Tab-separated table of C-alpha atoms in Angstrom:
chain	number	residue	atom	x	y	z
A	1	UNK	CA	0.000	0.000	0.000
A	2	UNK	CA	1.206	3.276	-0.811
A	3	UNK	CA	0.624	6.724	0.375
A	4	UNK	CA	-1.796	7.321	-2.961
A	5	UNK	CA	-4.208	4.876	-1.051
A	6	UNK	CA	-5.744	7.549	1.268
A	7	UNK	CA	-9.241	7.011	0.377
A	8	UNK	CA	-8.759	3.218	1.430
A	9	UNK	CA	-7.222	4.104	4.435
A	10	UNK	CA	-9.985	6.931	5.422
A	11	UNK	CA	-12.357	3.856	4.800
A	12	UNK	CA	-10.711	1.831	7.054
A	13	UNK	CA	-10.987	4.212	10.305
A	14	UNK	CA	-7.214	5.929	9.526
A	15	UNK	CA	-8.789	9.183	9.369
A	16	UNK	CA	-6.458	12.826	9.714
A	17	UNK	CA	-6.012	13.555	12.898
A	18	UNK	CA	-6.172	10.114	14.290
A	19	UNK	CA	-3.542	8.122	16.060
A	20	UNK	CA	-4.475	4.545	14.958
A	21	UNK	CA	-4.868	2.649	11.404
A	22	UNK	CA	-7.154	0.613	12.517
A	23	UNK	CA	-10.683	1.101	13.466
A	24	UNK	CA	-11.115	1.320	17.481
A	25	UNK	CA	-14.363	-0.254	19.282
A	26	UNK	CA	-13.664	3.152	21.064
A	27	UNK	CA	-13.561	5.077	18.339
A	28	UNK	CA	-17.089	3.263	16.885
A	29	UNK	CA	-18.707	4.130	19.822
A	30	UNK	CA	-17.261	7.995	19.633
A	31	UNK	CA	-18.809	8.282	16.071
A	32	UNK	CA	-22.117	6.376	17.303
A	33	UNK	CA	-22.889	7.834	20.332
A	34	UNK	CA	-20.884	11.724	20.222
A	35	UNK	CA	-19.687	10.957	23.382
A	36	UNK	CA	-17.263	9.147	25.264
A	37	UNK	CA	-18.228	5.513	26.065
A	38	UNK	CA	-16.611	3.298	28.941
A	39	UNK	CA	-16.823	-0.474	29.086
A	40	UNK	CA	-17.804	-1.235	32.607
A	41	UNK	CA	-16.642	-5.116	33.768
A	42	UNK	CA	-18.901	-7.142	35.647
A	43	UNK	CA	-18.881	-10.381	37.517
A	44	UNK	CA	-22.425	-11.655	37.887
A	45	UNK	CA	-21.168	-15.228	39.698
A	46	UNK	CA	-21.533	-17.285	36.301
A	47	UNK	CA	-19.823	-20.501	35.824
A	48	UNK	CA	-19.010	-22.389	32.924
A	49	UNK	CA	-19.814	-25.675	31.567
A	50	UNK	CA	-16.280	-26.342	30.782
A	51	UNK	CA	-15.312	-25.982	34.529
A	52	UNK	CA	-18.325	-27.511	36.556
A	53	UNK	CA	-18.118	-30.769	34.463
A	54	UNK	CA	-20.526	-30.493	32.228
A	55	UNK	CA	-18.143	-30.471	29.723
A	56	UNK	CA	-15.273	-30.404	31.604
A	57	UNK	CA	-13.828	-29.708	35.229
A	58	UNK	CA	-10.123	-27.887	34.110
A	59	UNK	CA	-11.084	-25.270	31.957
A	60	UNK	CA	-9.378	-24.754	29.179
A	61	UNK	CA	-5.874	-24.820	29.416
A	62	UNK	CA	-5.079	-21.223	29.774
A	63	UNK	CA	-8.058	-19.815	31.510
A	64	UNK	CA	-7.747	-19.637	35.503
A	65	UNK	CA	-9.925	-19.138	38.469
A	66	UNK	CA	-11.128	-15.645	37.395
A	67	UNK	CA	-12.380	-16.649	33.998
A	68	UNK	CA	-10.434	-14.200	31.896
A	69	UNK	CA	-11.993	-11.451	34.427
A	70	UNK	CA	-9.603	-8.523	36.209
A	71	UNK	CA	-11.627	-8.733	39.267
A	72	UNK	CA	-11.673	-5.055	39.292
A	73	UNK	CA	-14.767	-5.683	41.673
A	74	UNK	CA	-15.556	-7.692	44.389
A	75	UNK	CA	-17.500	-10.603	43.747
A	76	UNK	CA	-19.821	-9.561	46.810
A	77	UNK	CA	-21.041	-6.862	44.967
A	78	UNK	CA	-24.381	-7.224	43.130
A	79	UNK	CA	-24.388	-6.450	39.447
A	80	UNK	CA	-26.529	-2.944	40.517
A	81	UNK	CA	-23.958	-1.996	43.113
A	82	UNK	CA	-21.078	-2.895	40.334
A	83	UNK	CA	-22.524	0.106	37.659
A	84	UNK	CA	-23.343	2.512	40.297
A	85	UNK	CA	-19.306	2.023	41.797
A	86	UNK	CA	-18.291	2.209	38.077
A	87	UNK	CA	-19.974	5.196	37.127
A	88	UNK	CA	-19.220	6.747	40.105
A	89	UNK	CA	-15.751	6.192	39.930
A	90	UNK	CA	-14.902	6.354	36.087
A	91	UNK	CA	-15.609	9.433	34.985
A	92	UNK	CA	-13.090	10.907	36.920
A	93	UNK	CA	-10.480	8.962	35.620
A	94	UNK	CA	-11.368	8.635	32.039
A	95	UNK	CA	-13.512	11.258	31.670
A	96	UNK	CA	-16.580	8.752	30.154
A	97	UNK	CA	-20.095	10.233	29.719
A	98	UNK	CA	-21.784	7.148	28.679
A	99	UNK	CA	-21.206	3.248	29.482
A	100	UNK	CA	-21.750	0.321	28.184
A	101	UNK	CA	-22.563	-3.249	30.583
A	102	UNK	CA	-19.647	-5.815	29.916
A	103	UNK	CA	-20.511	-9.209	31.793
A	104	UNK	CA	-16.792	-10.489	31.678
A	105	UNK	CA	-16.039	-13.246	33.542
A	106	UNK	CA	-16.688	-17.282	32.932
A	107	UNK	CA	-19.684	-18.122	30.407
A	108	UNK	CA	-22.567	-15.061	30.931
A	109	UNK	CA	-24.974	-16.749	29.295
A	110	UNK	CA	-24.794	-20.070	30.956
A	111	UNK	CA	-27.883	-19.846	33.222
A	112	UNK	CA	-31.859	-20.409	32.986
A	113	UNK	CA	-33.773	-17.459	30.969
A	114	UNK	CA	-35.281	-16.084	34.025
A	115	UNK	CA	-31.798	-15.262	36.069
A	116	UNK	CA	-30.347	-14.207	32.961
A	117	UNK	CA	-33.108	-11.642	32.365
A	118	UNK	CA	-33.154	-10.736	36.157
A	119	UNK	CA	-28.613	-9.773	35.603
A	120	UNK	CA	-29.226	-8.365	32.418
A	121	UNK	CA	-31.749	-5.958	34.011
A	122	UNK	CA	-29.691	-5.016	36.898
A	123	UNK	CA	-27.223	-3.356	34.175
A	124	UNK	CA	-29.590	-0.641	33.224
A	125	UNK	CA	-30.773	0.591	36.331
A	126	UNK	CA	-28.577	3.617	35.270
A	127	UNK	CA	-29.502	5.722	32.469
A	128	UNK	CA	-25.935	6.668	31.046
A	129	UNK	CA	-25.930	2.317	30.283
A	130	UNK	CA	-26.439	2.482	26.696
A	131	UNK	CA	-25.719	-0.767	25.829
A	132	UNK	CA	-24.858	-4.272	26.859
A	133	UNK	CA	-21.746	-6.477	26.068
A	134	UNK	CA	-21.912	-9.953	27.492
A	135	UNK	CA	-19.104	-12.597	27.254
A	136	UNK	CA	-19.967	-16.072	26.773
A	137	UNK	CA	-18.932	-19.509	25.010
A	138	UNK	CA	-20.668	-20.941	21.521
A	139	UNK	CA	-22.362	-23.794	22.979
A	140	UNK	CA	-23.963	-21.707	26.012
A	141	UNK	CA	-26.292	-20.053	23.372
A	142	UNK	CA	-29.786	-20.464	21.883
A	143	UNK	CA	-32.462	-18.775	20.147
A	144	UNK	CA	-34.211	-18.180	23.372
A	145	UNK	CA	-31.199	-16.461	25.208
A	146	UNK	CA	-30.553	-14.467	22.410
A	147	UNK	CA	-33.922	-13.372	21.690
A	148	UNK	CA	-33.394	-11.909	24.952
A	149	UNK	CA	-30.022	-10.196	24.616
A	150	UNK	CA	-31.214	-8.631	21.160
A	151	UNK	CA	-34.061	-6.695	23.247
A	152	UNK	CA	-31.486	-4.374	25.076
A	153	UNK	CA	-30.146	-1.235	23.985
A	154	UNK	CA	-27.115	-1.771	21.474
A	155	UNK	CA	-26.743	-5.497	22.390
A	156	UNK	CA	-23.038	-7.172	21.276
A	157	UNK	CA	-21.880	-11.072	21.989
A	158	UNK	CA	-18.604	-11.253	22.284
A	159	UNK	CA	-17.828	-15.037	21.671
A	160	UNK	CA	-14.919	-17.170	22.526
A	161	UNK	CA	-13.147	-18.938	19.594
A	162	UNK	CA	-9.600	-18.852	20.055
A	163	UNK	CA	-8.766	-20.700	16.895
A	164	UNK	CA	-10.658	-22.144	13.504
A	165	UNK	CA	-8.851	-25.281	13.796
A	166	UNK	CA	-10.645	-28.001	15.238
A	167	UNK	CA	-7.603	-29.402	16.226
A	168	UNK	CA	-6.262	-26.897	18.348
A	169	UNK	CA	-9.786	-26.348	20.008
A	170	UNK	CA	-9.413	-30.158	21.563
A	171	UNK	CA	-5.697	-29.577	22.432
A	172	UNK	CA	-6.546	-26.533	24.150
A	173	UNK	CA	-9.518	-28.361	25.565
A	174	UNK	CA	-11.944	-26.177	24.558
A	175	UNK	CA	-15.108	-28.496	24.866
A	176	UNK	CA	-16.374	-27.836	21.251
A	177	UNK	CA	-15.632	-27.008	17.255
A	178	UNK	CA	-15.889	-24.621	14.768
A	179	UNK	CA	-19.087	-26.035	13.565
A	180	UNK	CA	-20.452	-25.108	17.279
A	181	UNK	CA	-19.242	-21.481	16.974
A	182	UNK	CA	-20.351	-20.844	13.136
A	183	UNK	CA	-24.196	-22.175	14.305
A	184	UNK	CA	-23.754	-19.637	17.517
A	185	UNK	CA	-22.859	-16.751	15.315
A	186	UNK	CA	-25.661	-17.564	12.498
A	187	UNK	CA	-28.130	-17.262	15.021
A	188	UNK	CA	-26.988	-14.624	16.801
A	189	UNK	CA	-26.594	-12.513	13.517
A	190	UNK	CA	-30.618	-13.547	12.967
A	191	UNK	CA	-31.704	-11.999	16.459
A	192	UNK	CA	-29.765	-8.691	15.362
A	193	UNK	CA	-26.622	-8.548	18.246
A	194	UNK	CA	-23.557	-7.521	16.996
A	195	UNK	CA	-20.518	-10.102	17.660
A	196	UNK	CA	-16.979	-9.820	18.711
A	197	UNK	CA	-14.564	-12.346	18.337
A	198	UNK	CA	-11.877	-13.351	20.849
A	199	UNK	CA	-8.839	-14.628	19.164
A	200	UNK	CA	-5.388	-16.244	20.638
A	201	UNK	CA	-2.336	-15.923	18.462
A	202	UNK	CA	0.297	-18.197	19.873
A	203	UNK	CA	-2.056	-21.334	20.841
A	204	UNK	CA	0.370	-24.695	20.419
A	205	UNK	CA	0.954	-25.817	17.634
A	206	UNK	CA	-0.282	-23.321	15.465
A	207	UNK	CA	1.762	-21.727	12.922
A	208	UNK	CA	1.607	-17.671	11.166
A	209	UNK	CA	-0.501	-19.362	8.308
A	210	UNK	CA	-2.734	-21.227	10.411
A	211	UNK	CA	-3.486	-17.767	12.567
A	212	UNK	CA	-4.055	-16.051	9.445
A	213	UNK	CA	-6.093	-18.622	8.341
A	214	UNK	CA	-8.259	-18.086	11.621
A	215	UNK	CA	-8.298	-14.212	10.601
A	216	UNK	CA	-9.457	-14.582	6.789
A	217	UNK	CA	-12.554	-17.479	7.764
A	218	UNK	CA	-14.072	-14.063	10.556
A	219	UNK	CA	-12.846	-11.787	7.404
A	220	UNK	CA	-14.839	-13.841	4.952
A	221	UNK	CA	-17.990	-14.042	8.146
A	222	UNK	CA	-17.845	-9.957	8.133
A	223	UNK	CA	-17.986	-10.611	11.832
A	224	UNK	CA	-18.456	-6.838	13.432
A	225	UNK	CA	-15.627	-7.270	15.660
A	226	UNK	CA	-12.505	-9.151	16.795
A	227	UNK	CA	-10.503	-9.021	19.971
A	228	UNK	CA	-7.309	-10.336	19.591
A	229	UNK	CA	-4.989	-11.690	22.506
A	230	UNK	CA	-1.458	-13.092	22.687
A	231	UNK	CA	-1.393	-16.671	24.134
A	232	UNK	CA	-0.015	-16.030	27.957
A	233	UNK	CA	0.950	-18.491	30.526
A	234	UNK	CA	-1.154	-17.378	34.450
A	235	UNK	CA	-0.555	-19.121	37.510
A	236	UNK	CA	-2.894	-22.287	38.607
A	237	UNK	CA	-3.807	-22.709	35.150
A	238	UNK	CA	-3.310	-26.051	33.287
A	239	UNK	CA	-0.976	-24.178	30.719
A	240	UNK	CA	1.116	-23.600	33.445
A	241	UNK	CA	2.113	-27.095	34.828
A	242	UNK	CA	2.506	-27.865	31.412
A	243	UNK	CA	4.824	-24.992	30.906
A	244	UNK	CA	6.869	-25.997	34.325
A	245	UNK	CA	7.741	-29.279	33.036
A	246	UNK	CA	8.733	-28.468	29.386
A	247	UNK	CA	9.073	-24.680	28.689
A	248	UNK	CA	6.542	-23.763	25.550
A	249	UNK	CA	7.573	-22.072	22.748
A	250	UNK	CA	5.562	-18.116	22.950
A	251	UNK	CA	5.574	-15.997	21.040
A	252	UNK	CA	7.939	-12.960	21.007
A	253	UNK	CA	6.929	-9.149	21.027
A	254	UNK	CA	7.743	-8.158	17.762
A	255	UNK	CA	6.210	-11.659	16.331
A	256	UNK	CA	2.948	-11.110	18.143
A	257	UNK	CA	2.660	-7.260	17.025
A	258	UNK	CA	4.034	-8.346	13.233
A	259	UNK	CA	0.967	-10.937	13.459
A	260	UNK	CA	-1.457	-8.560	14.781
A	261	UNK	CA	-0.904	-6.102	11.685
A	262	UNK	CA	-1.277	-8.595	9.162
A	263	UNK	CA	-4.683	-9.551	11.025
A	264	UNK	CA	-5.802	-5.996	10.996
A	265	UNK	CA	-4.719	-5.642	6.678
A	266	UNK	CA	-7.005	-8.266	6.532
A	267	UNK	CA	-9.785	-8.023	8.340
A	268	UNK	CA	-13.292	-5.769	6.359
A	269	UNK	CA	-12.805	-2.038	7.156
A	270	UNK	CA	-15.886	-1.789	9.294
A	271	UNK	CA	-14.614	-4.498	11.441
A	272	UNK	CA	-13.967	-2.893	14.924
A	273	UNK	CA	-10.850	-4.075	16.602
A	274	UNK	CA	-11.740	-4.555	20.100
A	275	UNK	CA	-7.833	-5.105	21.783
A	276	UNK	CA	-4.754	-6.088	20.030
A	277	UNK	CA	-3.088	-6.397	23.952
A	278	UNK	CA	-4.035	-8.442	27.175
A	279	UNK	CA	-4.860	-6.500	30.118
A	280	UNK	CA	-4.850	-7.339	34.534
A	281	UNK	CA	-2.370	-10.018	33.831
A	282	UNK	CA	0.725	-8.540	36.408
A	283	UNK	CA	-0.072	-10.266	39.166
A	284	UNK	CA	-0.543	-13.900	37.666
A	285	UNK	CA	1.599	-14.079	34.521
A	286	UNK	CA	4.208	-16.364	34.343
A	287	UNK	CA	5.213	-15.952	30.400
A	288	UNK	CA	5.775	-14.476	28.095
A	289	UNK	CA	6.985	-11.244	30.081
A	290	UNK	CA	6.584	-8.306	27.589
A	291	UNK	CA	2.350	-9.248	27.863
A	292	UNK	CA	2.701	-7.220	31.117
A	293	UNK	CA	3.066	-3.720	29.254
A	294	UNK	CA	0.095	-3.771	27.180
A	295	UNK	CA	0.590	-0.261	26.380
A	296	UNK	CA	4.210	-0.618	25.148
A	297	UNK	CA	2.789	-3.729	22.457
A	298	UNK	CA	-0.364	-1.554	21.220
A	299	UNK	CA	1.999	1.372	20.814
A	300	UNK	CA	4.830	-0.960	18.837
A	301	UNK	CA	1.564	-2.494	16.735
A	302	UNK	CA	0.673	1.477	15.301
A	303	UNK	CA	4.696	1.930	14.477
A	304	UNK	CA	4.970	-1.125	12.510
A	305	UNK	CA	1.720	0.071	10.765
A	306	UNK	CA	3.133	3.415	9.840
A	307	UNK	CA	6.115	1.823	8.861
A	308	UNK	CA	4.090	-0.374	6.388
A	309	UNK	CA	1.795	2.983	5.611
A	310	UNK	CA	-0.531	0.456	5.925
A	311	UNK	CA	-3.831	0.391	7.779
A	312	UNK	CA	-7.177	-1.849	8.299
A	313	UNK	CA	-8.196	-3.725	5.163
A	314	UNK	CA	-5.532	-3.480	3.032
A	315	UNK	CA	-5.354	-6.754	2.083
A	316	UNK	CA	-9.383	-7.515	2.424
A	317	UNK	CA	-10.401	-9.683	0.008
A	318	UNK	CA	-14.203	-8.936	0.234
């Protein structure tokens, strides 16, 4: 791509002015809402299927007892007291006007209807809430539960795939296939929610072309957004007794951020990018060590970008 290409990049969210060449879930909200939009994290006591042995009882390997979740709250806290400590707190810090329900931790959707409606609820109880995030897995959905979701203000999924290849999902033990997570996303496209996509770059096994290959099957879905993670070793995890007993091969900084930008030339220009960086991981990461400066990566990923001049979409295929 050369610098003649500005009315690609403009399309893909590298506007003048702007910092990034790729388009920002903040920066979607900016333009949807005119104001400044927080993500508030909640921990409504879910489980998942996966851990209470359903499924499974370990997890998979690299998740530990929080569920992917910073605990930035305590888990005595009801979901009502959670908003009102958020937005009490947050705009102070960040200056956020408006903010938007994120139920984080373990599968959020893995629950009967009725509690599900009765959490969901308790995240609007504010009116600055305009909208509702929740985190879950692809088999912990159905038509009823997201029949549900789609009746909130600015409803998004954000679903956990990790990988296309069936054959990392079962060595991560992730307790189901592609198949399971292409049905989830069909029907949650025909309620009308939005979906994210949480990717791992790194996972074992897995070479550059297989992550790519994971990038151009969500390219080819038009999924509305990704959220892209580095595969990182936390303590009490299954990942990590494997990793005491023979060390696994991570990925470096400048691979992961070199990976990252030829994920984001290749994803649709409306696709918003979620987080190209791990976050809360200081106190519990074991490897790879560079994960704990998440600013530092995101700030190498827009250098290698302008060093490209390349942005978002430059290699989308349609």
């Amino acid at each position: 791509m050369t610098l003649k290409n500005s009315a690609q990049s403009s399309a893909a969210g590298c506007q003048p002015g702007q910092d990034k060449r790729y388009f920002t879930f903040s920066n979607y909200l900016y333009k949807k809402f005119g104001k400044k939009v927080y993500k508030i994290t909640l921990d409504a006591g879910f489980s998942c299927p996966n851990r209470d042995g359903t499924i499974s009882s370990g997890g998979c390997i690299f998740c530990d007892e929080s569920g992917s979740f910073s605990k930035a709250h305590s888990s005595l806290l009801s979901v009502e007291e959670q908003v009102q400590t958020a937005i009490n707190n947050l705009p102070k810090r960040f200056k956020a006007e408006l903010f938007l329900a994120y139920f984080q931790a373990f599968s959020n959707t893995y629950a009967p209807l009725e509690k599900l409606k009765s959490v969901y609820d308790g995240a609007f109880t504010d009116p600055r809430v305009v909208g509702i995030s929740i985190g879950t897995r692809p088999d912990c959905v159905d038509k009823d539960k997201l029949n549900l979701i789609s009746s909130y203000k600015n409803p998004w999924l954000e679903l956990g795939l990790q990988t296309a290849h069936d054959k990392t999902l079962k060595l991560i033990n992730r307790g189901h296939d592609f198949k399971c997570f292409e049905k989830a996303y069909i029907l949650a496209k025909e309620a009308g929610i939005n979906v994210c996509v949480h990717i791992i770059l790194g996972l074992p096994g897995e070479t550059p072309k297989d992550m790519l290959k994971t990038a151009r099957i969500l390219s080819n879905m038009g999924v509305e957004g990704v959220k892209i993670h580095a595969l990182t070793v936390l303590q009490n995890t299954p990942l990590a007794k494997i990793h005491s007993k023979s060390p696994i091969q991570l990925l470096s900084e400048d691979e992961y951020c070199n990976l990252v930008c030829d994920i984001i030339e290749i994803l649709p220009p409306k696709t918003t990018i979620h987080r190209v960086g791990g976050s809360g991981l200081s106190t519990t990461l074991i490897a790879p060590l560079w994960a704990r400066n998440k600013f530092e990566t995101m700030n190498k990923i827009d250098r290698i970008l302008w060093e490209r001049n390349t942005c978002q979409g430059a290699k989308y295929r349609g």
